[in-house]
Amino acid sequence: HDTPHAGVLFGSWDSVFEYNEVFRFCTVSNDMGAFYSYDQYDRLGNITFRYNLMHSSDEGDGIYFDHDHRDMKIYGNIAYLKSTGNRGYGYLYKIGSQAKNPQSISCYNNVAIACNRAYEFVSAFPGEGKIANNVAINSKQPWRYSVIRDGKAVVVPESYASGKTMAYTENPGFVDIEKLDFR
């Protein structure tokens, strides 16, 4: 907690991040996350994020895979960012230089609350992985899907979701979101 930049910077193969609470991160910078990694040359992958709570960051993102990440699994996490700045992605997955090599992501059963953008997938390939059963609550933009064309991200109208996803404008029934009681 109370980090000027990323909460947790990672880079490895076959790791598991679970049951962490990361809060008040990116107090100085943005374009980083509670969990953040940058990989351009297939140096990491097969990482699982499950049952983490990320909250209270004006400018930070929740789980942020910057550039190329193979076989990531994200499930059961909560990003309650309370975004007030220009950033604030609950879950951000970007494919960059390896767009010609399909990569998969499994992102399901996650919750994003009070984020500028709850979920964004850039060049996530439809049918490569599982994007389902995610929930966005009180977020300015629940979902956005883009592809890289001529070196630029272009928003596409089709959904990459492989299953049902939900967006709510207010609390759908948690006991007390402000007190972090998500029962």
PDB file of C-alpha atoms in Angstrom:
ATOM      1  CA  HIS A   1       0.000   0.000   0.000  1.00  0.00           C
ATOM      2  CA  ASP A   2       0.891   3.663  -0.392  1.00  0.00           C
ATOM      3  CA  THR A   3       3.249   3.096  -3.315  1.00  0.00           C
ATOM      4  CA  PRO A   4       4.250   5.894  -5.694  1.00  0.00           C
ATOM      5  CA  HIS A   5       4.107   3.589  -8.719  1.00  0.00           C
ATOM      6  CA  ALA A   6       2.932  -0.021  -9.231  1.00  0.00           C
ATOM      7  CA  GLY A   7       1.783  -2.005  -6.231  1.00  0.00           C
ATOM      8  CA  VAL A   8       3.407  -5.243  -7.431  1.00  0.00           C
ATOM      9  CA  LEU A   9       5.749  -5.366 -10.440  1.00  0.00           C
ATOM     10  CA  PHE A  10       6.103  -8.912 -11.720  1.00  0.00           C
ATOM     11  CA  GLY A  11       7.840 -10.860 -14.448  1.00  0.00           C
ATOM     12  CA  SER A  12       8.027 -14.630 -14.409  1.00  0.00           C
ATOM     13  CA  TRP A  13       6.577 -17.887 -15.664  1.00  0.00           C
ATOM     14  CA  ASP A  14       4.050 -20.125 -13.908  1.00  0.00           C
ATOM     15  CA  SER A  15       3.364 -17.892 -10.893  1.00  0.00           C
ATOM     16  CA  VAL A  16       0.238 -17.465  -8.765  1.00  0.00           C
ATOM     17  CA  PHE A  17      -0.818 -14.222  -7.075  1.00  0.00           C
ATOM     18  CA  GLU A  18      -3.701 -14.831  -4.688  1.00  0.00           C
ATOM     19  CA  TYR A  19      -5.410 -13.376  -1.600  1.00  0.00           C
ATOM     20  CA  ASN A  20      -3.577 -10.044  -1.760  1.00  0.00           C
ATOM     21  CA  GLU A  21      -4.964  -6.655  -0.810  1.00  0.00           C
ATOM     22  CA  VAL A  22      -3.274  -3.838  -2.731  1.00  0.00           C
ATOM     23  CA  PHE A  23      -4.451  -0.278  -2.080  1.00  0.00           C
ATOM     24  CA  ARG A  24      -3.439   3.379  -2.471  1.00  0.00           C
ATOM     25  CA  PHE A  25      -0.985   2.576  -5.258  1.00  0.00           C
ATOM     26  CA  CYS A  26       0.139   4.892  -8.079  1.00  0.00           C
ATOM     27  CA  THR A  27       0.099   7.878  -5.753  1.00  0.00           C
ATOM     28  CA  VAL A  28       2.665   9.689  -7.961  1.00  0.00           C
ATOM     29  CA  SER A  29       2.435   8.125 -11.420  1.00  0.00           C
ATOM     30  CA  ASN A  30      -0.174   6.458 -13.569  1.00  0.00           C
ATOM     31  CA  ASP A  31      -0.031   3.946 -16.448  1.00  0.00           C
ATOM     32  CA  MET A  32       0.742   1.257 -13.868  1.00  0.00           C
ATOM     33  CA  GLY A  33      -1.392  -1.018 -11.741  1.00  0.00           C
ATOM     34  CA  ALA A  34      -1.894  -2.812  -8.466  1.00  0.00           C
ATOM     35  CA  PHE A  35      -0.315  -5.670 -10.437  1.00  0.00           C
ATOM     36  CA  TYR A  36       1.722  -4.556 -13.441  1.00  0.00           C
ATOM     37  CA  SER A  37       4.039  -6.165 -15.952  1.00  0.00           C
ATOM     38  CA  TYR A  38       5.557  -5.229 -19.280  1.00  0.00           C
ATOM     39  CA  ASP A  39       6.788  -7.913 -21.658  1.00  0.00           C
ATOM     40  CA  GLN A  40       7.731  -7.461 -25.269  1.00  0.00           C
ATOM     41  CA  TYR A  41       9.553 -10.637 -26.165  1.00  0.00           C
ATOM     42  CA  ASP A  42       7.622 -13.563 -24.707  1.00  0.00           C
ATOM     43  CA  ARG A  43       9.621 -13.575 -21.474  1.00  0.00           C
ATOM     44  CA  LEU A  44       6.752 -14.390 -19.137  1.00  0.00           C
ATOM     45  CA  GLY A  45       3.422 -16.145 -19.054  1.00  0.00           C
ATOM     46  CA  ASN A  46       1.066 -18.692 -17.534  1.00  0.00           C
ATOM     47  CA  ILE A  47       0.410 -16.505 -14.503  1.00  0.00           C
ATOM     48  CA  THR A  48      -2.718 -16.793 -12.364  1.00  0.00           C
ATOM     49  CA  PHE A  49      -4.360 -13.950 -10.444  1.00  0.00           C
ATOM     50  CA  ARG A  50      -7.151 -15.091  -8.159  1.00  0.00           C
ATOM     51  CA  TYR A  51      -9.042 -13.671  -5.185  1.00  0.00           C
ATOM     52  CA  ASN A  52      -7.133 -10.388  -4.969  1.00  0.00           C
ATOM     53  CA  LEU A  53      -8.630  -7.102  -3.778  1.00  0.00           C
ATOM     54  CA  MET A  54      -7.315  -3.901  -5.356  1.00  0.00           C
ATOM     55  CA  HIS A  55      -8.787  -0.622  -4.170  1.00  0.00           C
ATOM     56  CA  SER A  56      -8.512   3.100  -3.531  1.00  0.00           C
ATOM     57  CA  SER A  57      -6.301   4.378  -6.340  1.00  0.00           C
ATOM     58  CA  ASP A  58      -7.256   7.593  -8.166  1.00  0.00           C
ATOM     59  CA  GLU A  59      -4.879   7.055 -11.108  1.00  0.00           C
ATOM     60  CA  GLY A  60      -3.856   3.390 -10.999  1.00  0.00           C
ATOM     61  CA  ASP A  61      -5.191   0.366 -12.843  1.00  0.00           C
ATOM     62  CA  GLY A  62      -6.093  -2.948 -11.237  1.00  0.00           C
ATOM     63  CA  ILE A  63      -4.432  -5.829 -13.101  1.00  0.00           C
ATOM     64  CA  TYR A  64      -2.495  -4.469 -16.071  1.00  0.00           C
ATOM     65  CA  PHE A  65      -0.719  -6.635 -18.642  1.00  0.00           C
ATOM     66  CA  ASP A  66       1.239  -4.197 -20.779  1.00  0.00           C
ATOM     67  CA  HIS A  67       2.191  -5.490 -24.202  1.00  0.00           C
ATOM     68  CA  ASP A  68       2.532  -9.283 -24.493  1.00  0.00           C
ATOM     69  CA  HIS A  69       1.531 -11.914 -21.966  1.00  0.00           C
ATOM     70  CA  ARG A  70       0.810 -15.539 -22.763  1.00  0.00           C
ATOM     71  CA  ASP A  71      -1.849 -17.681 -21.116  1.00  0.00           C
ATOM     72  CA  MET A  72      -2.885 -15.361 -18.292  1.00  0.00           C
ATOM     73  CA  LYS A  73      -5.658 -16.462 -15.935  1.00  0.00           C
ATOM     74  CA  ILE A  74      -7.601 -13.859 -13.982  1.00  0.00           C
ATOM     75  CA  TYR A  75     -10.573 -14.915 -11.869  1.00  0.00           C
ATOM     76  CA  GLY A  76     -12.341 -14.054  -8.646  1.00  0.00           C
ATOM     77  CA  ASN A  77     -10.667 -10.638  -8.234  1.00  0.00           C
ATOM     78  CA  ILE A  78     -12.207  -7.325  -7.175  1.00  0.00           C
ATOM     79  CA  ALA A  79     -10.970  -3.961  -8.463  1.00  0.00           C
ATOM     80  CA  TYR A  80     -12.645  -1.128  -6.532  1.00  0.00           C
ATOM     81  CA  LEU A  81     -10.513   1.756  -7.725  1.00  0.00           C
ATOM     82  CA  LYS A  82     -12.644   4.848  -7.052  1.00  0.00           C
ATOM     83  CA  SER A  83     -11.030   6.385 -10.149  1.00  0.00           C
ATOM     84  CA  THR A  84     -11.042  10.157 -10.347  1.00  0.00           C
ATOM     85  CA  GLY A  85      -8.105  10.789 -12.706  1.00  0.00           C
ATOM     86  CA  ASN A  86      -7.532   9.954 -16.357  1.00  0.00           C
ATOM     87  CA  ARG A  87      -6.608   6.301 -15.772  1.00  0.00           C
ATOM     88  CA  GLY A  88      -8.446   3.703 -13.780  1.00  0.00           C
ATOM     89  CA  TYR A  89      -8.809   0.486 -15.769  1.00  0.00           C
ATOM     90  CA  GLY A  90     -10.004  -2.370 -13.596  1.00  0.00           C
ATOM     91  CA  TYR A  91      -8.528  -5.010 -15.906  1.00  0.00           C
ATOM     92  CA  LEU A  92      -6.337  -4.063 -18.878  1.00  0.00           C
ATOM     93  CA  TYR A  93      -4.873  -6.590 -21.303  1.00  0.00           C
ATOM     94  CA  LYS A  94      -2.825  -5.377 -24.267  1.00  0.00           C
ATOM     95  CA  ILE A  95      -1.110  -7.353 -26.994  1.00  0.00           C
ATOM     96  CA  GLY A  96       1.552  -5.426 -28.828  1.00  0.00           C
ATOM     97  CA  SER A  97       4.374  -6.768 -30.961  1.00  0.00           C
ATOM     98  CA  GLN A  98       3.193 -10.366 -30.929  1.00  0.00           C
ATOM     99  CA  ALA A  99      -0.186  -9.742 -32.510  1.00  0.00           C
ATOM    100  CA  LYS A 100       0.706 -12.203 -35.271  1.00  0.00           C
ATOM    101  CA  ASN A 101       1.105 -14.931 -32.624  1.00  0.00           C
ATOM    102  CA  PRO A 102      -2.292 -15.504 -30.974  1.00  0.00           C
ATOM    103  CA  GLN A 103      -2.197 -15.307 -27.207  1.00  0.00           C
ATOM    104  CA  SER A 104      -4.889 -16.313 -24.812  1.00  0.00           C
ATOM    105  CA  ILE A 105      -6.356 -14.821 -21.685  1.00  0.00           C
ATOM    106  CA  SER A 106      -8.904 -16.264 -19.321  1.00  0.00           C
ATOM    107  CA  CYS A 107     -10.696 -13.472 -17.477  1.00  0.00           C
ATOM    108  CA  TYR A 108     -13.828 -14.585 -15.656  1.00  0.00           C
ATOM    109  CA  ASN A 109     -15.799 -14.105 -12.425  1.00  0.00           C
ATOM    110  CA  ASN A 110     -14.138 -10.742 -11.720  1.00  0.00           C
ATOM    111  CA  VAL A 111     -15.730  -7.556 -10.392  1.00  0.00           C
ATOM    112  CA  ALA A 112     -14.773  -3.976 -11.319  1.00  0.00           C
ATOM    113  CA  ILE A 113     -16.312  -1.160  -9.265  1.00  0.00           C
ATOM    114  CA  ALA A 114     -16.049   2.624  -9.736  1.00  0.00           C
ATOM    115  CA  CYS A 115     -13.439   2.429 -12.502  1.00  0.00           C
ATOM    116  CA  ASN A 116     -13.109   4.787 -15.442  1.00  0.00           C
ATOM    117  CA  ARG A 117     -13.047   1.696 -17.645  1.00  0.00           C
ATOM    118  CA  ALA A 118     -13.824  -1.636 -16.034  1.00  0.00           C
ATOM    119  CA  TYR A 119     -12.397  -4.005 -18.679  1.00  0.00           C
ATOM    120  CA  GLU A 120     -10.311  -3.360 -21.761  1.00  0.00           C
ATOM    121  CA  PHE A 121      -8.876  -5.981 -24.084  1.00  0.00           C
ATOM    122  CA  VAL A 122      -6.567  -4.781 -26.843  1.00  0.00           C
ATOM    123  CA  SER A 123      -5.946  -7.363 -29.586  1.00  0.00           C
ATOM    124  CA  ALA A 124      -7.279 -10.149 -27.422  1.00  0.00           C
ATOM    125  CA  PHE A 125      -8.220 -12.733 -30.000  1.00  0.00           C
ATOM    126  CA  PRO A 126     -11.835 -13.927 -29.972  1.00  0.00           C
ATOM    127  CA  GLY A 127     -11.982 -17.625 -29.222  1.00  0.00           C
ATOM    128  CA  GLU A 128      -8.505 -17.639 -27.657  1.00  0.00           C
ATOM    129  CA  GLY A 129      -9.305 -18.018 -23.972  1.00  0.00           C
ATOM    130  CA  LYS A 130     -12.337 -17.272 -21.847  1.00  0.00           C
ATOM    131  CA  ILE A 131     -13.801 -13.842 -21.106  1.00  0.00           C
ATOM    132  CA  ALA A 132     -17.053 -14.433 -19.228  1.00  0.00           C
ATOM    133  CA  ASN A 133     -19.113 -13.801 -16.099  1.00  0.00           C
ATOM    134  CA  ASN A 134     -17.387 -10.513 -15.305  1.00  0.00           C
ATOM    135  CA  VAL A 135     -19.275  -7.679 -13.636  1.00  0.00           C
ATOM    136  CA  ALA A 136     -18.817  -3.917 -13.968  1.00  0.00           C
ATOM    137  CA  ILE A 137     -20.465  -1.669 -11.356  1.00  0.00           C
ATOM    138  CA  ASN A 138     -20.725   2.113 -11.477  1.00  0.00           C
ATOM    139  CA  SER A 139     -17.936   2.402 -14.052  1.00  0.00           C
ATOM    140  CA  LYS A 140     -17.844   5.126 -16.715  1.00  0.00           C
ATOM    141  CA  GLN A 141     -17.250   2.546 -19.463  1.00  0.00           C
ATOM    142  CA  PRO A 142     -17.816  -1.124 -18.615  1.00  0.00           C
ATOM    143  CA  TRP A 143     -16.127  -2.774 -21.650  1.00  0.00           C
ATOM    144  CA  ARG A 144     -13.953  -1.901 -24.587  1.00  0.00           C
ATOM    145  CA  TYR A 145     -12.386  -4.141 -27.196  1.00  0.00           C
ATOM    146  CA  SER A 146      -9.706  -3.013 -29.649  1.00  0.00           C
ATOM    147  CA  VAL A 147      -7.334  -4.447 -32.222  1.00  0.00           C
ATOM    148  CA  ILE A 148      -3.969  -3.147 -33.410  1.00  0.00           C
ATOM    149  CA  ARG A 149      -4.076  -1.889 -37.008  1.00  0.00           C
ATOM    150  CA  ASP A 150      -1.171  -0.030 -38.572  1.00  0.00           C
ATOM    151  CA  GLY A 151       0.418   0.363 -35.147  1.00  0.00           C
ATOM    152  CA  LYS A 152      -2.638   1.957 -33.506  1.00  0.00           C
ATOM    153  CA  ALA A 153      -5.380   0.605 -31.259  1.00  0.00           C
ATOM    154  CA  VAL A 154      -8.725   0.702 -33.085  1.00  0.00           C
ATOM    155  CA  VAL A 155     -11.942   0.129 -31.133  1.00  0.00           C
ATOM    156  CA  VAL A 156     -14.040  -2.670 -32.592  1.00  0.00           C
ATOM    157  CA  PRO A 157     -17.767  -3.079 -32.066  1.00  0.00           C
ATOM    158  CA  GLU A 158     -17.730  -6.829 -31.582  1.00  0.00           C
ATOM    159  CA  SER A 159     -17.372  -8.296 -28.144  1.00  0.00           C
ATOM    160  CA  TYR A 160     -14.563 -10.679 -27.290  1.00  0.00           C
ATOM    161  CA  ALA A 161     -16.596 -12.044 -24.404  1.00  0.00           C
ATOM    162  CA  SER A 162     -17.140 -15.770 -24.673  1.00  0.00           C
ATOM    163  CA  GLY A 163     -19.955 -15.719 -22.122  1.00  0.00           C
ATOM    164  CA  LYS A 164     -22.379 -13.490 -20.279  1.00  0.00           C
ATOM    165  CA  THR A 165     -21.111 -10.241 -18.747  1.00  0.00           C
ATOM    166  CA  MET A 166     -23.065  -7.745 -16.669  1.00  0.00           C
ATOM    167  CA  ALA A 167     -22.938  -3.987 -16.054  1.00  0.00           C
ATOM    168  CA  TYR A 168     -24.750  -2.185 -13.233  1.00  0.00           C
ATOM    169  CA  THR A 169     -25.019   1.529 -12.517  1.00  0.00           C
ATOM    170  CA  GLU A 170     -25.307   0.949  -8.761  1.00  0.00           C
ATOM    171  CA  ASN A 171     -24.709  -1.693  -6.104  1.00  0.00           C
ATOM    172  CA  PRO A 172     -26.360  -4.947  -7.266  1.00  0.00           C
ATOM    173  CA  GLY A 173     -26.548  -6.314  -3.708  1.00  0.00           C
ATOM    174  CA  PHE A 174     -23.222  -6.310  -1.891  1.00  0.00           C
ATOM    175  CA  VAL A 175     -23.562  -5.754   1.866  1.00  0.00           C
ATOM    176  CA  ASP A 176     -21.454  -2.553   2.023  1.00  0.00           C
ATOM    177  CA  ILE A 177     -19.104  -1.642  -0.817  1.00  0.00           C
ATOM    178  CA  GLU A 178     -17.724   1.445   0.977  1.00  0.00           C
ATOM    179  CA  LYS A 179     -16.596  -0.727   3.900  1.00  0.00           C
ATOM    180  CA  LEU A 180     -15.223  -3.374   1.504  1.00  0.00           C
ATOM    181  CA  ASP A 181     -17.863  -5.917   2.548  1.00  0.00           C
ATOM    182  CA  PHE A 182     -18.502  -7.727  -0.723  1.00  0.00           C
ATOM    183  CA  ARG A 183     -20.694 -10.499   0.667  1.00  0.00           C
TER     184      ARG A 183
END
